[in-house]
Amino acid sequence: MLFHNPLRQAVLIKRYKRFLADVKLENGDIITVHCPNTGAMTGCAEPSMRVWLSDSANPKRKYRYTWELVEDFAGHLICVNTHRANQIAGEALDHNLLAPLQGVQNLRAEQKYGYDNRRIDWFGIDSQQRHTFIEVKSVTLATHNQGYFPDTVSKRALEHLRSLQDMVTDGHRALVLYTVLHSGIEQVSAADHIDPKYADACRAAREVGVEFYALGCKLTPTGISPLRELPVLM
């Protein structure tokens, strides 16, 4: 995934109201930008961190710029735009970068499924002709090289797990794909210390056949590339 236009560099002043951030541009101007992340963004939104912004080039948009990347104080690059996770996961699936998912065909994004008619991030048919439901999660929370999901209590993530379990019970294939958008993360775990209900639900889901994988990526200010599978520890 390449950014369509060169990203603009700035320094973070503060993030607030979840979807907004004030930044200082290299020319000294202070502007408000869109922050496309509903999580706590722990370790990703400290004042004075260097950030990169994409330009919508739409002067009529209320917030012309979108916050894409941040460099933490350890020098790691992090993508805070959670919408990028699905796009990068799709590239990895298309290029068969994850061995357990090689052979999944007819991939379609944002398909309705389940008894409550919710949307799955990716749907396909595997080599055994099973319907395959792929829920993508963005991972940015890190302690040293250990990544965690979620970074705040997430009722929505819990509901997604239950829907995936329903799919497995119905004879389909279902999995969670953690897309790691932090250059320092080498493995991923459910965040017991933040959302123990989600962590317990992950272990229960794995017992009934829901699969868990993680995708490591290369992050640069010009683009983000899916690289390789990372371990998932439960």
PDB file of N, CA and C in Angstrom, residues 128-175:
ATOM      1  N   GLN A 128     -10.638 -26.001   0.539  1.00  0.00           N
ATOM      2  CA  GLN A 128     -11.580 -27.075   0.845  1.00  0.00           C
ATOM      3  C   GLN A 128     -13.023 -26.648   0.590  1.00  0.00           C
ATOM      4  N   GLN A 129     -13.158 -25.517  -0.105  1.00  0.00           N
ATOM      5  CA  GLN A 129     -14.462 -24.973  -0.482  1.00  0.00           C
ATOM      6  C   GLN A 129     -15.286 -24.520   0.734  1.00  0.00           C
ATOM      7  N   ARG A 130     -14.608 -24.169   1.783  1.00  0.00           N
ATOM      8  CA  ARG A 130     -15.299 -23.648   2.965  1.00  0.00           C
ATOM      9  C   ARG A 130     -15.437 -22.122   2.872  1.00  0.00           C
ATOM     10  N   HIS A 131     -16.598 -21.622   3.268  1.00  0.00           N
ATOM     11  CA  HIS A 131     -16.739 -20.181   3.421  1.00  0.00           C
ATOM     12  C   HIS A 131     -15.765 -19.733   4.513  1.00  0.00           C
ATOM     13  N   THR A 132     -14.984 -18.702   4.221  1.00  0.00           N
ATOM     14  CA  THR A 132     -13.931 -18.262   5.137  1.00  0.00           C
ATOM     15  C   THR A 132     -14.179 -16.808   5.515  1.00  0.00           C
ATOM     16  N   PHE A 133     -14.363 -16.570   6.807  1.00  0.00           N
ATOM     17  CA  PHE A 133     -14.691 -15.250   7.340  1.00  0.00           C
ATOM     18  C   PHE A 133     -13.469 -14.702   8.090  1.00  0.00           C
ATOM     19  N   ILE A 134     -12.972 -13.551   7.643  1.00  0.00           N
ATOM     20  CA  ILE A 134     -11.733 -12.989   8.181  1.00  0.00           C
ATOM     21  C   ILE A 134     -12.010 -11.635   8.817  1.00  0.00           C
ATOM     22  N   GLU A 135     -11.856 -11.568  10.127  1.00  0.00           N
ATOM     23  CA  GLU A 135     -12.026 -10.319  10.873  1.00  0.00           C
ATOM     24  C   GLU A 135     -10.642  -9.716  11.113  1.00  0.00           C
ATOM     25  N   VAL A 136     -10.434  -8.486  10.647  1.00  0.00           N
ATOM     26  CA  VAL A 136      -9.132  -7.821  10.737  1.00  0.00           C
ATOM     27  C   VAL A 136      -9.120  -6.860  11.921  1.00  0.00           C
ATOM     28  N   LYS A 137      -8.044  -6.911  12.702  1.00  0.00           N
ATOM     29  CA  LYS A 137      -7.868  -5.997  13.835  1.00  0.00           C
ATOM     30  C   LYS A 137      -6.514  -5.299  13.710  1.00  0.00           C
ATOM     31  N   SER A 138      -6.488  -4.016  13.993  1.00  0.00           N
ATOM     32  CA  SER A 138      -5.269  -3.223  13.940  1.00  0.00           C
ATOM     33  C   SER A 138      -4.582  -3.235  15.300  1.00  0.00           C
ATOM     34  N   VAL A 139      -3.287  -3.573  15.319  1.00  0.00           N
ATOM     35  CA  VAL A 139      -2.525  -3.660  16.573  1.00  0.00           C
ATOM     36  C   VAL A 139      -1.449  -2.582  16.594  1.00  0.00           C
ATOM     37  N   THR A 140      -1.529  -1.692  17.595  1.00  0.00           N
ATOM     38  CA  THR A 140      -0.530  -0.626  17.752  1.00  0.00           C
ATOM     39  C   THR A 140       0.012  -0.539  19.174  1.00  0.00           C
ATOM     40  N   LEU A 141      -0.604  -1.231  20.112  1.00  0.00           N
ATOM     41  CA  LEU A 141      -0.160  -1.164  21.504  1.00  0.00           C
ATOM     42  C   LEU A 141       1.010  -2.117  21.718  1.00  0.00           C
ATOM     43  N   ALA A 142       2.113  -1.606  22.261  1.00  0.00           N
ATOM     44  CA  ALA A 142       3.314  -2.433  22.429  1.00  0.00           C
ATOM     45  C   ALA A 142       3.960  -2.191  23.783  1.00  0.00           C
ATOM     46  N   THR A 143       4.497  -3.283  24.348  1.00  0.00           N
ATOM     47  CA  THR A 143       5.429  -3.217  25.466  1.00  0.00           C
ATOM     48  C   THR A 143       6.676  -3.950  25.015  1.00  0.00           C
ATOM     49  N   HIS A 144       7.740  -3.185  24.792  1.00  0.00           N
ATOM     50  CA  HIS A 144       8.946  -3.730  24.156  1.00  0.00           C
ATOM     51  C   HIS A 144       8.551  -4.322  22.798  1.00  0.00           C
ATOM     52  N   ASN A 145       8.758  -5.601  22.556  1.00  0.00           N
ATOM     53  CA  ASN A 145       8.413  -6.167  21.235  1.00  0.00           C
ATOM     54  C   ASN A 145       7.094  -6.941  21.268  1.00  0.00           C
ATOM     55  N   GLN A 146       6.357  -6.821  22.355  1.00  0.00           N
ATOM     56  CA  GLN A 146       5.091  -7.548  22.522  1.00  0.00           C
ATOM     57  C   GLN A 146       3.920  -6.639  22.181  1.00  0.00           C
ATOM     58  N   GLY A 147       3.094  -7.068  21.219  1.00  0.00           N
ATOM     59  CA  GLY A 147       1.911  -6.315  20.851  1.00  0.00           C
ATOM     60  C   GLY A 147       0.676  -6.861  21.531  1.00  0.00           C
ATOM     61  N   TYR A 148      -0.283  -5.971  21.779  1.00  0.00           N
ATOM     62  CA  TYR A 148      -1.519  -6.357  22.464  1.00  0.00           C
ATOM     63  C   TYR A 148      -2.738  -5.798  21.732  1.00  0.00           C
ATOM     64  N   PHE A 149      -3.818  -6.571  21.783  1.00  0.00           N
ATOM     65  CA  PHE A 149      -5.119  -6.110  21.306  1.00  0.00           C
ATOM     66  C   PHE A 149      -6.179  -6.585  22.291  1.00  0.00           C
ATOM     67  N   PRO A 150      -7.141  -5.706  22.635  1.00  0.00           N
ATOM     68  CA  PRO A 150      -7.286  -4.300  22.243  1.00  0.00           C
ATOM     69  C   PRO A 150      -6.506  -3.377  23.165  1.00  0.00           C
ATOM     70  N   ASP A 151      -6.504  -2.074  22.834  1.00  0.00           N
ATOM     71  CA  ASP A 151      -5.820  -1.115  23.698  1.00  0.00           C
ATOM     72  C   ASP A 151      -6.774  -0.422  24.657  1.00  0.00           C
ATOM     73  N   THR A 152      -8.056  -0.812  24.588  1.00  0.00           N
ATOM     74  CA  THR A 152      -9.064  -0.352  25.529  1.00  0.00           C
ATOM     75  C   THR A 152     -10.184  -1.380  25.521  1.00  0.00           C
ATOM     76  N   VAL A 153     -11.022  -1.404  26.531  1.00  0.00           N
ATOM     77  CA  VAL A 153     -12.115  -2.378  26.578  1.00  0.00           C
ATOM     78  C   VAL A 153     -12.982  -2.228  25.326  1.00  0.00           C
ATOM     79  N   SER A 154     -13.243  -3.347  24.651  1.00  0.00           N
ATOM     80  CA  SER A 154     -13.935  -3.290  23.363  1.00  0.00           C
ATOM     81  C   SER A 154     -15.099  -4.278  23.329  1.00  0.00           C
ATOM     82  N   LYS A 155     -16.287  -3.766  23.548  1.00  0.00           N
ATOM     83  CA  LYS A 155     -17.491  -4.597  23.442  1.00  0.00           C
ATOM     84  C   LYS A 155     -17.674  -5.068  22.000  1.00  0.00           C
ATOM     85  N   ARG A 156     -17.324  -4.211  21.053  1.00  0.00           N
ATOM     86  CA  ARG A 156     -17.484  -4.549  19.637  1.00  0.00           C
ATOM     87  C   ARG A 156     -16.603  -5.731  19.248  1.00  0.00           C
ATOM     88  N   ALA A 157     -15.346  -5.735  19.712  1.00  0.00           N
ATOM     89  CA  ALA A 157     -14.446  -6.841  19.396  1.00  0.00           C
ATOM     90  C   ALA A 157     -14.955  -8.146  19.988  1.00  0.00           C
ATOM     91  N   LEU A 158     -15.560  -8.061  21.165  1.00  0.00           N
ATOM     92  CA  LEU A 158     -16.131  -9.248  21.805  1.00  0.00           C
ATOM     93  C   LEU A 158     -17.288  -9.793  20.974  1.00  0.00           C
ATOM     94  N   GLU A 159     -18.128  -8.910  20.471  1.00  0.00           N
ATOM     95  CA  GLU A 159     -19.259  -9.332  19.638  1.00  0.00           C
ATOM     96  C   GLU A 159     -18.763  -9.978  18.340  1.00  0.00           C
ATOM     97  N   HIS A 160     -17.696  -9.450  17.790  1.00  0.00           N
ATOM     98  CA  HIS A 160     -17.133 -10.042  16.570  1.00  0.00           C
ATOM     99  C   HIS A 160     -16.685 -11.481  16.813  1.00  0.00           C
ATOM    100  N   LEU A 161     -16.053 -11.722  17.952  1.00  0.00           N
ATOM    101  CA  LEU A 161     -15.611 -13.081  18.277  1.00  0.00           C
ATOM    102  C   LEU A 161     -16.793 -14.037  18.352  1.00  0.00           C
ATOM    103  N   ARG A 162     -17.864 -13.603  18.972  1.00  0.00           N
ATOM    104  CA  ARG A 162     -19.045 -14.461  19.097  1.00  0.00           C
ATOM    105  C   ARG A 162     -19.643 -14.782  17.736  1.00  0.00           C
ATOM    106  N   SER A 163     -19.645 -13.795  16.839  1.00  0.00           N
ATOM    107  CA  SER A 163     -20.151 -14.047  15.485  1.00  0.00           C
ATOM    108  C   SER A 163     -19.268 -15.039  14.740  1.00  0.00           C
ATOM    109  N   LEU A 164     -17.959 -14.938  14.928  1.00  0.00           N
ATOM    110  CA  LEU A 164     -17.047 -15.886  14.287  1.00  0.00           C
ATOM    111  C   LEU A 164     -17.267 -17.299  14.825  1.00  0.00           C
ATOM    112  N   GLN A 165     -17.498 -17.405  16.124  1.00  0.00           N
ATOM    113  CA  GLN A 165     -17.794 -18.721  16.706  1.00  0.00           C
ATOM    114  C   GLN A 165     -19.046 -19.316  16.080  1.00  0.00           C
ATOM    115  N   ASP A 166     -20.046 -18.492  15.840  1.00  0.00           N
ATOM    116  CA  ASP A 166     -21.272 -18.973  15.197  1.00  0.00           C
ATOM    117  C   ASP A 166     -20.977 -19.542  13.818  1.00  0.00           C
ATOM    118  N   MET A 167     -20.077 -18.885  13.089  1.00  0.00           N
ATOM    119  CA  MET A 167     -19.734 -19.352  11.746  1.00  0.00           C
ATOM    120  C   MET A 167     -19.050 -20.724  11.807  1.00  0.00           C
ATOM    121  N   VAL A 168     -18.154 -20.902  12.777  1.00  0.00           N
ATOM    122  CA  VAL A 168     -17.483 -22.196  12.937  1.00  0.00           C
ATOM    123  C   VAL A 168     -18.501 -23.274  13.306  1.00  0.00           C
ATOM    124  N   THR A 169     -19.420 -22.942  14.195  1.00  0.00           N
ATOM    125  CA  THR A 169     -20.464 -23.897  14.593  1.00  0.00           C
ATOM    126  C   THR A 169     -21.302 -24.325  13.395  1.00  0.00           C
ATOM    127  N   ASP A 170     -21.484 -23.408  12.442  1.00  0.00           N
ATOM    128  CA  ASP A 170     -22.263 -23.712  11.241  1.00  0.00           C
ATOM    129  C   ASP A 170     -21.457 -24.442  10.179  1.00  0.00           C
ATOM    130  N   GLY A 171     -20.202 -24.773  10.490  1.00  0.00           N
ATOM    131  CA  GLY A 171     -19.386 -25.557   9.567  1.00  0.00           C
ATOM    132  C   GLY A 171     -18.482 -24.754   8.654  1.00  0.00           C
ATOM    133  N   HIS A 172     -18.388 -23.449   8.899  1.00  0.00           N
ATOM    134  CA  HIS A 172     -17.534 -22.601   8.072  1.00  0.00           C
ATOM    135  C   HIS A 172     -16.168 -22.410   8.739  1.00  0.00           C
ATOM    136  N   ARG A 173     -15.321 -21.648   8.090  1.00  0.00           N
ATOM    137  CA  ARG A 173     -14.014 -21.308   8.624  1.00  0.00           C
ATOM    138  C   ARG A 173     -14.031 -19.836   9.043  1.00  0.00           C
ATOM    139  N   ALA A 174     -13.479 -19.525  10.206  1.00  0.00           N
ATOM    140  CA  ALA A 174     -13.496 -18.147  10.703  1.00  0.00           C
ATOM    141  C   ALA A 174     -12.190 -17.855  11.416  1.00  0.00           C
ATOM    142  N   LEU A 175     -11.710 -16.633  11.239  1.00  0.00           N
ATOM    143  CA  LEU A 175     -10.434 -16.298  11.862  1.00  0.00           C
ATOM    144  C   LEU A 175     -10.316 -14.805  12.128  1.00  0.00           C
TER     145      LEU A 175
END
